[in-house]
Every structure is written in C-alpha cells, then in structure tokens.
C-alpha cells in the first residue's frame, strides 16, 4: 500500500519513502515498524516524528540521511537496528527510550555532530561500532543494565572525556575506546575480567 508517498506493508511496516516527501515528516498512526533501509539516502529529510505504535527501527533505516537533525524515538521501540542512523552527520542529539533493549552494530556511527546521548536503564547490549566516529560526543552514561559493549563501540570519539563501565560487563572488547584522544577518566566495573587488544589505545 502507498500512503502519502510511503510504501507500507499490510503489517504496518514502512518499507520505503519517496525522496520528494522528505523535509519534515510525520509518520501516520498505526505504523508498527520502520523497515530496513526505508529512508536510506533521503538526504533532504530534516526531521521525523515517529508514532507510539512503532516498536522496531530496522537496519539502516535512516542511514545517510545527512540533513536529519531531529529524531524522537517513542516509548515502545525495543530495538534500534544495525546502521540505523549511520552517517546522519547533522544529528546533534537523541533520546533513547527505556523500552529499548538493544542498540545494533554501527547504529550511530559517523554521527559526527552528535554531542549527547541518553542511554536508558534497560538497554542490555551496545553493538560493535555503535557510536564509532561520533567526533563531537563529549560524555556517555552507560546504565547498569548493560552486559555487553561491542568492539569499537566508542572508537574515534575524539571529544569523549570520561566513561564508566557498569558492573555487569565482564569484558571490554578490543578497540572499544580506540582513538579517544581526550579520554582522561575511566571507571571500570567490578566484574570486568579481561580487556581486549588496544581497548584504550
């Protein structure tokens, strides 16, 4: 089904947007998910309002939307897919709701205008390279619910000054904070038993 230029499956998942619709976009109520690469390369998309009916943001959903500056992720979304916001170079801040339990690999990588991120308690996994190359990111609070932080998760975050690894994490993967040249303070949780190669190089 095509509605207002959006291709929407019978199950309510948006699978594609026609680029001429981009700008400020409000998704209709009843949409249940944003499919993989649905808005990829919508370079004129500046903001999007996602309805509370959405529970999933698919892989690459907004990748390369380099004019996107504002996103409100609603309560009810449980998963942010791999590369969901990769290369969204104008994105300055994002609030992740407490319903999210998984942030996929490369989810926000190369969002080099992103200066603040609120990761809620309830997130269990931060994927590999999730915030890699977020050059403006100055601080990150990782909640106690997190049990896994993937390799390169915060690599090349050159403005990051401090980080706290929660107690439930047992391993700091290789290159997790690689290239974080401003990092002056790290608190490592009590259950960490191994630190991978070049984790803080």
PDB file of C-alpha atoms in Angstrom:
ATOM      1  CA  UNK A   1       0.000   0.000   0.000  1.00  0.00           C
ATOM      2  CA  UNK A   2       1.206   3.503  -0.809  1.00  0.00           C
ATOM      3  CA  UNK A   3       0.038   6.257   1.543  1.00  0.00           C
ATOM      4  CA  UNK A   4       1.236   9.837   1.236  1.00  0.00           C
ATOM      5  CA  UNK A   5       4.202   8.564  -0.736  1.00  0.00           C
ATOM      6  CA  UNK A   6       5.125   5.952   1.896  1.00  0.00           C
ATOM      7  CA  UNK A   7       5.137   2.283   0.974  1.00  0.00           C
ATOM      8  CA  UNK A   8       3.548   0.443   3.928  1.00  0.00           C
ATOM      9  CA  UNK A   9       3.154  -3.328   4.203  1.00  0.00           C
ATOM     10  CA  UNK A  10      -0.037  -4.945   5.484  1.00  0.00           C
ATOM     11  CA  UNK A  11       1.629  -5.479   8.877  1.00  0.00           C
ATOM     12  CA  UNK A  12       2.172  -1.732   9.197  1.00  0.00           C
ATOM     13  CA  UNK A  13       5.916  -1.632   8.444  1.00  0.00           C
ATOM     14  CA  UNK A  14       7.148   1.273   6.316  1.00  0.00           C
ATOM     15  CA  UNK A  15       9.420  -0.161   3.639  1.00  0.00           C
ATOM     16  CA  UNK A  16      10.227   2.889   1.512  1.00  0.00           C
ATOM     17  CA  UNK A  17       9.808   6.634   1.280  1.00  0.00           C
ATOM     18  CA  UNK A  18       9.880   8.569  -1.947  1.00  0.00           C
ATOM     19  CA  UNK A  19      12.578  11.190  -1.664  1.00  0.00           C
ATOM     20  CA  UNK A  20      10.370  14.101  -2.722  1.00  0.00           C
ATOM     21  CA  UNK A  21       8.435  13.717   0.533  1.00  0.00           C
ATOM     22  CA  UNK A  22      11.477  14.432   2.622  1.00  0.00           C
ATOM     23  CA  UNK A  23      11.809  17.536   4.723  1.00  0.00           C
ATOM     24  CA  UNK A  24       9.741  17.466   7.875  1.00  0.00           C
ATOM     25  CA  UNK A  25       7.873  14.174   8.016  1.00  0.00           C
ATOM     26  CA  UNK A  26       5.185  12.852  10.371  1.00  0.00           C
ATOM     27  CA  UNK A  27       4.558   9.118  10.087  1.00  0.00           C
ATOM     28  CA  UNK A  28       0.887   8.140  10.329  1.00  0.00           C
ATOM     29  CA  UNK A  29      -0.571   6.452  13.409  1.00  0.00           C
ATOM     30  CA  UNK A  30      -0.767   2.700  13.006  1.00  0.00           C
ATOM     31  CA  UNK A  31       2.710   2.260  11.561  1.00  0.00           C
ATOM     32  CA  UNK A  32       4.262  -0.608  13.531  1.00  0.00           C
ATOM     33  CA  UNK A  33       7.833  -0.567  12.304  1.00  0.00           C
ATOM     34  CA  UNK A  34      10.350   1.147  10.072  1.00  0.00           C
ATOM     35  CA  UNK A  35      11.835  -1.391   7.707  1.00  0.00           C
ATOM     36  CA  UNK A  36      15.442  -1.906   6.769  1.00  0.00           C
ATOM     37  CA  UNK A  37      16.830   0.979   4.679  1.00  0.00           C
ATOM     38  CA  UNK A  38      13.348   2.541   4.396  1.00  0.00           C
ATOM     39  CA  UNK A  39      14.701   6.104   4.421  1.00  0.00           C
ATOM     40  CA  UNK A  40      18.274   5.421   3.340  1.00  0.00           C
ATOM     41  CA  UNK A  41      19.790   8.318   1.346  1.00  0.00           C
ATOM     42  CA  UNK A  42      16.824  10.636   1.972  1.00  0.00           C
ATOM     43  CA  UNK A  43      19.297  13.481   2.010  1.00  0.00           C
ATOM     44  CA  UNK A  44      16.694  16.264   2.377  1.00  0.00           C
ATOM     45  CA  UNK A  45      14.931  14.703   5.384  1.00  0.00           C
ATOM     46  CA  UNK A  46      15.390  17.168   8.274  1.00  0.00           C
ATOM     47  CA  UNK A  47      13.106  15.794  10.990  1.00  0.00           C
ATOM     48  CA  UNK A  48      10.737  12.910  11.556  1.00  0.00           C
ATOM     49  CA  UNK A  49       8.048  12.229  14.122  1.00  0.00           C
ATOM     50  CA  UNK A  50       7.616   8.530  14.798  1.00  0.00           C
ATOM     51  CA  UNK A  51       4.253   7.432  16.258  1.00  0.00           C
ATOM     52  CA  UNK A  52       3.968   5.479  19.506  1.00  0.00           C
ATOM     53  CA  UNK A  53       2.702   2.441  17.568  1.00  0.00           C
ATOM     54  CA  UNK A  54       6.233   1.768  16.228  1.00  0.00           C
ATOM     55  CA  UNK A  55       8.141  -0.988  18.052  1.00  0.00           C
ATOM     56  CA  UNK A  56      11.174  -1.521  15.802  1.00  0.00           C
ATOM     57  CA  UNK A  57      13.595   0.554  13.752  1.00  0.00           C
ATOM     58  CA  UNK A  58      15.247  -1.674  11.172  1.00  0.00           C
ATOM     59  CA  UNK A  59      18.812  -1.970   9.918  1.00  0.00           C
ATOM     60  CA  UNK A  60      19.970   1.102   8.015  1.00  0.00           C
ATOM     61  CA  UNK A  61      16.541   2.695   8.382  1.00  0.00           C
ATOM     62  CA  UNK A  62      17.846   6.287   8.289  1.00  0.00           C
ATOM     63  CA  UNK A  63      21.411   5.716   7.140  1.00  0.00           C
ATOM     64  CA  UNK A  64      22.980   8.528   5.103  1.00  0.00           C
ATOM     65  CA  UNK A  65      20.162  10.959   5.952  1.00  0.00           C
ATOM     66  CA  UNK A  66      22.747  13.678   6.289  1.00  0.00           C
ATOM     67  CA  UNK A  67      20.282  16.549   6.818  1.00  0.00           C
ATOM     68  CA  UNK A  68      18.409  14.793   9.625  1.00  0.00           C
ATOM     69  CA  UNK A  69      18.881  16.851  12.784  1.00  0.00           C
ATOM     70  CA  UNK A  70      15.969  15.839  14.990  1.00  0.00           C
ATOM     71  CA  UNK A  71      14.570  12.420  15.925  1.00  0.00           C
ATOM     72  CA  UNK A  72      12.208  11.466  18.740  1.00  0.00           C
ATOM     73  CA  UNK A  73      12.169   7.716  19.293  1.00  0.00           C
ATOM     74  CA  UNK A  74       8.914   6.794  21.057  1.00  0.00           C
ATOM     75  CA  UNK A  75       8.403   4.577  24.069  1.00  0.00           C
ATOM     76  CA  UNK A  76       7.588   1.126  22.763  1.00  0.00           C
ATOM     77  CA  UNK A  77      10.563   0.796  20.410  1.00  0.00           C
ATOM     78  CA  UNK A  78      12.549  -2.199  21.649  1.00  0.00           C
ATOM     79  CA  UNK A  79      15.302  -2.445  19.036  1.00  0.00           C
ATOM     80  CA  UNK A  80      17.419   0.012  17.057  1.00  0.00           C
ATOM     81  CA  UNK A  81      18.864  -1.893  14.124  1.00  0.00           C
ATOM     82  CA  UNK A  82      22.412  -2.047  12.838  1.00  0.00           C
ATOM     83  CA  UNK A  83      23.462   1.127  10.975  1.00  0.00           C
ATOM     84  CA  UNK A  84      20.020   2.611  11.708  1.00  0.00           C
ATOM     85  CA  UNK A  85      21.354   6.178  11.877  1.00  0.00           C
ATOM     86  CA  UNK A  86      24.809   5.673  10.398  1.00  0.00           C
ATOM     87  CA  UNK A  87      26.209   8.724   8.589  1.00  0.00           C
ATOM     88  CA  UNK A  88      23.482  11.045   9.890  1.00  0.00           C
ATOM     89  CA  UNK A  89      26.044  13.796  10.062  1.00  0.00           C
ATOM     90  CA  UNK A  90      23.619  16.581  11.131  1.00  0.00           C
ATOM     91  CA  UNK A  91      22.118  14.673  14.067  1.00  0.00           C
ATOM     92  CA  UNK A  92      23.045  16.596  17.221  1.00  0.00           C
ATOM     93  CA  UNK A  93      21.179  14.763  19.986  1.00  0.00           C
ATOM     94  CA  UNK A  94      18.964  11.772  20.503  1.00  0.00           C
ATOM     95  CA  UNK A  95      16.962  10.412  23.413  1.00  0.00           C
ATOM     96  CA  UNK A  96      16.625   6.648  23.527  1.00  0.00           C
ATOM     97  CA  UNK A  97      13.519   5.455  25.415  1.00  0.00           C
ATOM     98  CA  UNK A  98      13.636   2.992  28.284  1.00  0.00           C
ATOM     99  CA  UNK A  99      11.817   0.364  26.183  1.00  0.00           C
ATOM    100  CA  UNK A 100      14.934  -0.170  24.019  1.00  0.00           C
ATOM    101  CA  UNK A 101      16.974  -3.237  24.989  1.00  0.00           C
ATOM    102  CA  UNK A 102      19.323  -3.444  22.000  1.00  0.00           C
ATOM    103  CA  UNK A 103      21.368  -0.912  20.060  1.00  0.00           C
ATOM    104  CA  UNK A 104      22.728  -2.578  16.929  1.00  0.00           C
ATOM    105  CA  UNK A 105      26.187  -2.529  15.375  1.00  0.00           C
ATOM    106  CA  UNK A 106      27.098   0.842  13.798  1.00  0.00           C
ATOM    107  CA  UNK A 107      23.719   2.237  14.903  1.00  0.00           C
ATOM    108  CA  UNK A 108      25.023   5.803  15.307  1.00  0.00           C
ATOM    109  CA  UNK A 109      28.479   5.543  13.790  1.00  0.00           C
ATOM    110  CA  UNK A 110      29.793   8.587  11.921  1.00  0.00           C
ATOM    111  CA  UNK A 111      27.163  10.841  13.501  1.00  0.00           C
ATOM    112  CA  UNK A 112      29.901  13.385  13.917  1.00  0.00           C
ATOM    113  CA  UNK A 113      27.618  16.214  15.152  1.00  0.00           C
ATOM    114  CA  UNK A 114      26.146  14.074  17.929  1.00  0.00           C
ATOM    115  CA  UNK A 115      27.180  15.680  21.210  1.00  0.00           C
ATOM    116  CA  UNK A 116      24.976  13.926  23.764  1.00  0.00           C
ATOM    117  CA  UNK A 117      23.303  10.558  24.085  1.00  0.00           C
ATOM    118  CA  UNK A 118      20.977   9.338  26.843  1.00  0.00           C
ATOM    119  CA  UNK A 119      21.116   5.539  27.060  1.00  0.00           C
ATOM    120  CA  UNK A 120      18.323   4.384  29.386  1.00  0.00           C
ATOM    121  CA  UNK A 121      18.399   1.708  32.026  1.00  0.00           C
ATOM    122  CA  UNK A 122      17.076  -1.419  30.330  1.00  0.00           C
ATOM    123  CA  UNK A 123      19.490  -1.488  27.393  1.00  0.00           C
ATOM    124  CA  UNK A 124      21.421  -4.753  27.636  1.00  0.00           C
ATOM    125  CA  UNK A 125      23.605  -4.654  24.537  1.00  0.00           C
ATOM    126  CA  UNK A 126      25.531  -1.896  22.756  1.00  0.00           C
ATOM    127  CA  UNK A 127      26.668  -3.211  19.401  1.00  0.00           C
ATOM    128  CA  UNK A 128      30.090  -3.072  17.795  1.00  0.00           C
ATOM    129  CA  UNK A 129      30.968   0.381  16.437  1.00  0.00           C
ATOM    130  CA  UNK A 130      27.618   1.673  17.749  1.00  0.00           C
ATOM    131  CA  UNK A 131      28.985   5.188  18.347  1.00  0.00           C
ATOM    132  CA  UNK A 132      32.212   4.967  16.369  1.00  0.00           C
ATOM    133  CA  UNK A 133      33.421   8.246  14.833  1.00  0.00           C
ATOM    134  CA  UNK A 134      30.999  10.394  16.858  1.00  0.00           C
ATOM    135  CA  UNK A 135      33.612  13.113  16.962  1.00  0.00           C
ATOM    136  CA  UNK A 136      31.510  15.623  18.954  1.00  0.00           C
ATOM    137  CA  UNK A 137      30.414  13.209  21.672  1.00  0.00           C
ATOM    138  CA  UNK A 138      31.747  14.537  24.978  1.00  0.00           C
ATOM    139  CA  UNK A 139      30.117  12.259  27.529  1.00  0.00           C
ATOM    140  CA  UNK A 140      28.285   8.969  27.713  1.00  0.00           C
ATOM    141  CA  UNK A 141      26.446   7.369  30.607  1.00  0.00           C
ATOM    142  CA  UNK A 142      26.192   3.599  30.263  1.00  0.00           C
ATOM    143  CA  UNK A 143      23.451   2.192  32.500  1.00  0.00           C
ATOM    144  CA  UNK A 144      23.889  -0.694  34.924  1.00  0.00           C
ATOM    145  CA  UNK A 145      21.618  -2.909  32.781  1.00  0.00           C
ATOM    146  CA  UNK A 146      24.258  -3.184  30.022  1.00  0.00           C
ATOM    147  CA  UNK A 147      26.031  -6.547  29.925  1.00  0.00           C
ATOM    148  CA  UNK A 148      27.847  -6.231  26.573  1.00  0.00           C
ATOM    149  CA  UNK A 149      29.657  -3.423  24.795  1.00  0.00           C
ATOM    150  CA  UNK A 150      30.931  -4.375  21.354  1.00  0.00           C
ATOM    151  CA  UNK A 151      34.371  -3.713  19.952  1.00  0.00           C
ATOM    152  CA  UNK A 152      34.978  -0.226  18.531  1.00  0.00           C
ATOM    153  CA  UNK A 153      31.747   0.906  20.245  1.00  0.00           C
ATOM    154  CA  UNK A 154      33.198   4.337  21.048  1.00  0.00           C
ATOM    155  CA  UNK A 155      36.309   4.298  18.864  1.00  0.00           C
ATOM    156  CA  UNK A 156      37.496   7.626  17.461  1.00  0.00           C
ATOM    157  CA  UNK A 157      35.193   9.643  19.732  1.00  0.00           C
ATOM    158  CA  UNK A 158      37.889  12.259  19.990  1.00  0.00           C
ATOM    159  CA  UNK A 159      35.962  14.633  22.290  1.00  0.00           C
ATOM    160  CA  UNK A 160      34.947  11.959  24.823  1.00  0.00           C
ATOM    161  CA  UNK A 161      36.493  12.813  28.202  1.00  0.00           C
ATOM    162  CA  UNK A 162      35.109  10.196  30.601  1.00  0.00           C
ATOM    163  CA  UNK A 163      33.360   6.843  30.666  1.00  0.00           C
ATOM    164  CA  UNK A 164      32.044   4.409  33.254  1.00  0.00           C
ATOM    165  CA  UNK A 165      31.858   0.679  32.512  1.00  0.00           C
ATOM    166  CA  UNK A 166      28.964  -0.836  34.507  1.00  0.00           C
ATOM    167  CA  UNK A 167      29.426  -3.785  36.842  1.00  0.00           C
ATOM    168  CA  UNK A 168      27.554  -6.333  34.692  1.00  0.00           C
ATOM    169  CA  UNK A 169      30.041  -6.019  31.821  1.00  0.00           C
ATOM    170  CA  UNK A 170      32.630  -8.797  32.116  1.00  0.00           C
ATOM    171  CA  UNK A 171      34.870  -7.932  29.146  1.00  0.00           C
ATOM    172  CA  UNK A 172      35.979  -4.709  27.500  1.00  0.00           C
ATOM    173  CA  UNK A 173      36.316  -5.684  23.861  1.00  0.00           C
ATOM    174  CA  UNK A 174      39.257  -4.814  21.669  1.00  0.00           C
ATOM    175  CA  UNK A 175      39.414  -1.200  20.469  1.00  0.00           C
ATOM    176  CA  UNK A 176      36.288  -0.197  22.399  1.00  0.00           C
ATOM    177  CA  UNK A 177      37.761   3.250  23.112  1.00  0.00           C
ATOM    178  CA  UNK A 178      40.443   3.245  20.419  1.00  0.00           C
ATOM    179  CA  UNK A 179      41.442   6.734  19.337  1.00  0.00           C
ATOM    180  CA  UNK A 180      39.617   8.515  22.177  1.00  0.00           C
ATOM    181  CA  UNK A 181      42.385  11.072  22.479  1.00  0.00           C
ATOM    182  CA  UNK A 182      40.585  13.289  25.061  1.00  0.00           C
ATOM    183  CA  UNK A 183      39.677  10.466  27.443  1.00  0.00           C
ATOM    184  CA  UNK A 184      41.038  11.374  30.887  1.00  0.00           C
ATOM    185  CA  UNK A 185      38.904   9.239  33.245  1.00  0.00           C
ATOM    186  CA  UNK A 186      37.550   5.695  33.041  1.00  0.00           C
ATOM    187  CA  UNK A 187      35.796   3.767  35.791  1.00  0.00           C
ATOM    188  CA  UNK A 188      35.851   0.006  35.198  1.00  0.00           C
ATOM    189  CA  UNK A 189      33.148  -2.155  36.763  1.00  0.00           C
ATOM    190  CA  UNK A 190      33.966  -4.746  39.383  1.00  0.00           C
ATOM    191  CA  UNK A 191      33.124  -7.796  37.220  1.00  0.00           C
ATOM    192  CA  UNK A 192      35.389  -6.988  34.278  1.00  0.00           C
ATOM    193  CA  UNK A 193      37.821  -9.906  33.941  1.00  0.00           C
ATOM    194  CA  UNK A 194      39.504  -9.102  30.617  1.00  0.00           C
ATOM    195  CA  UNK A 195      40.393  -6.111  28.467  1.00  0.00           C
ATOM    196  CA  UNK A 196      40.833  -6.682  24.747  1.00  0.00           C
ATOM    197  CA  UNK A 197      43.665  -5.582  22.478  1.00  0.00           C
ATOM    198  CA  UNK A 198      44.056  -1.830  22.006  1.00  0.00           C
ATOM    199  CA  UNK A 199      40.901  -1.142  24.040  1.00  0.00           C
ATOM    200  CA  UNK A 200      42.249   2.248  25.123  1.00  0.00           C
ATOM    201  CA  UNK A 201      44.936   2.822  22.507  1.00  0.00           C
TER     202      UNK A 201
END
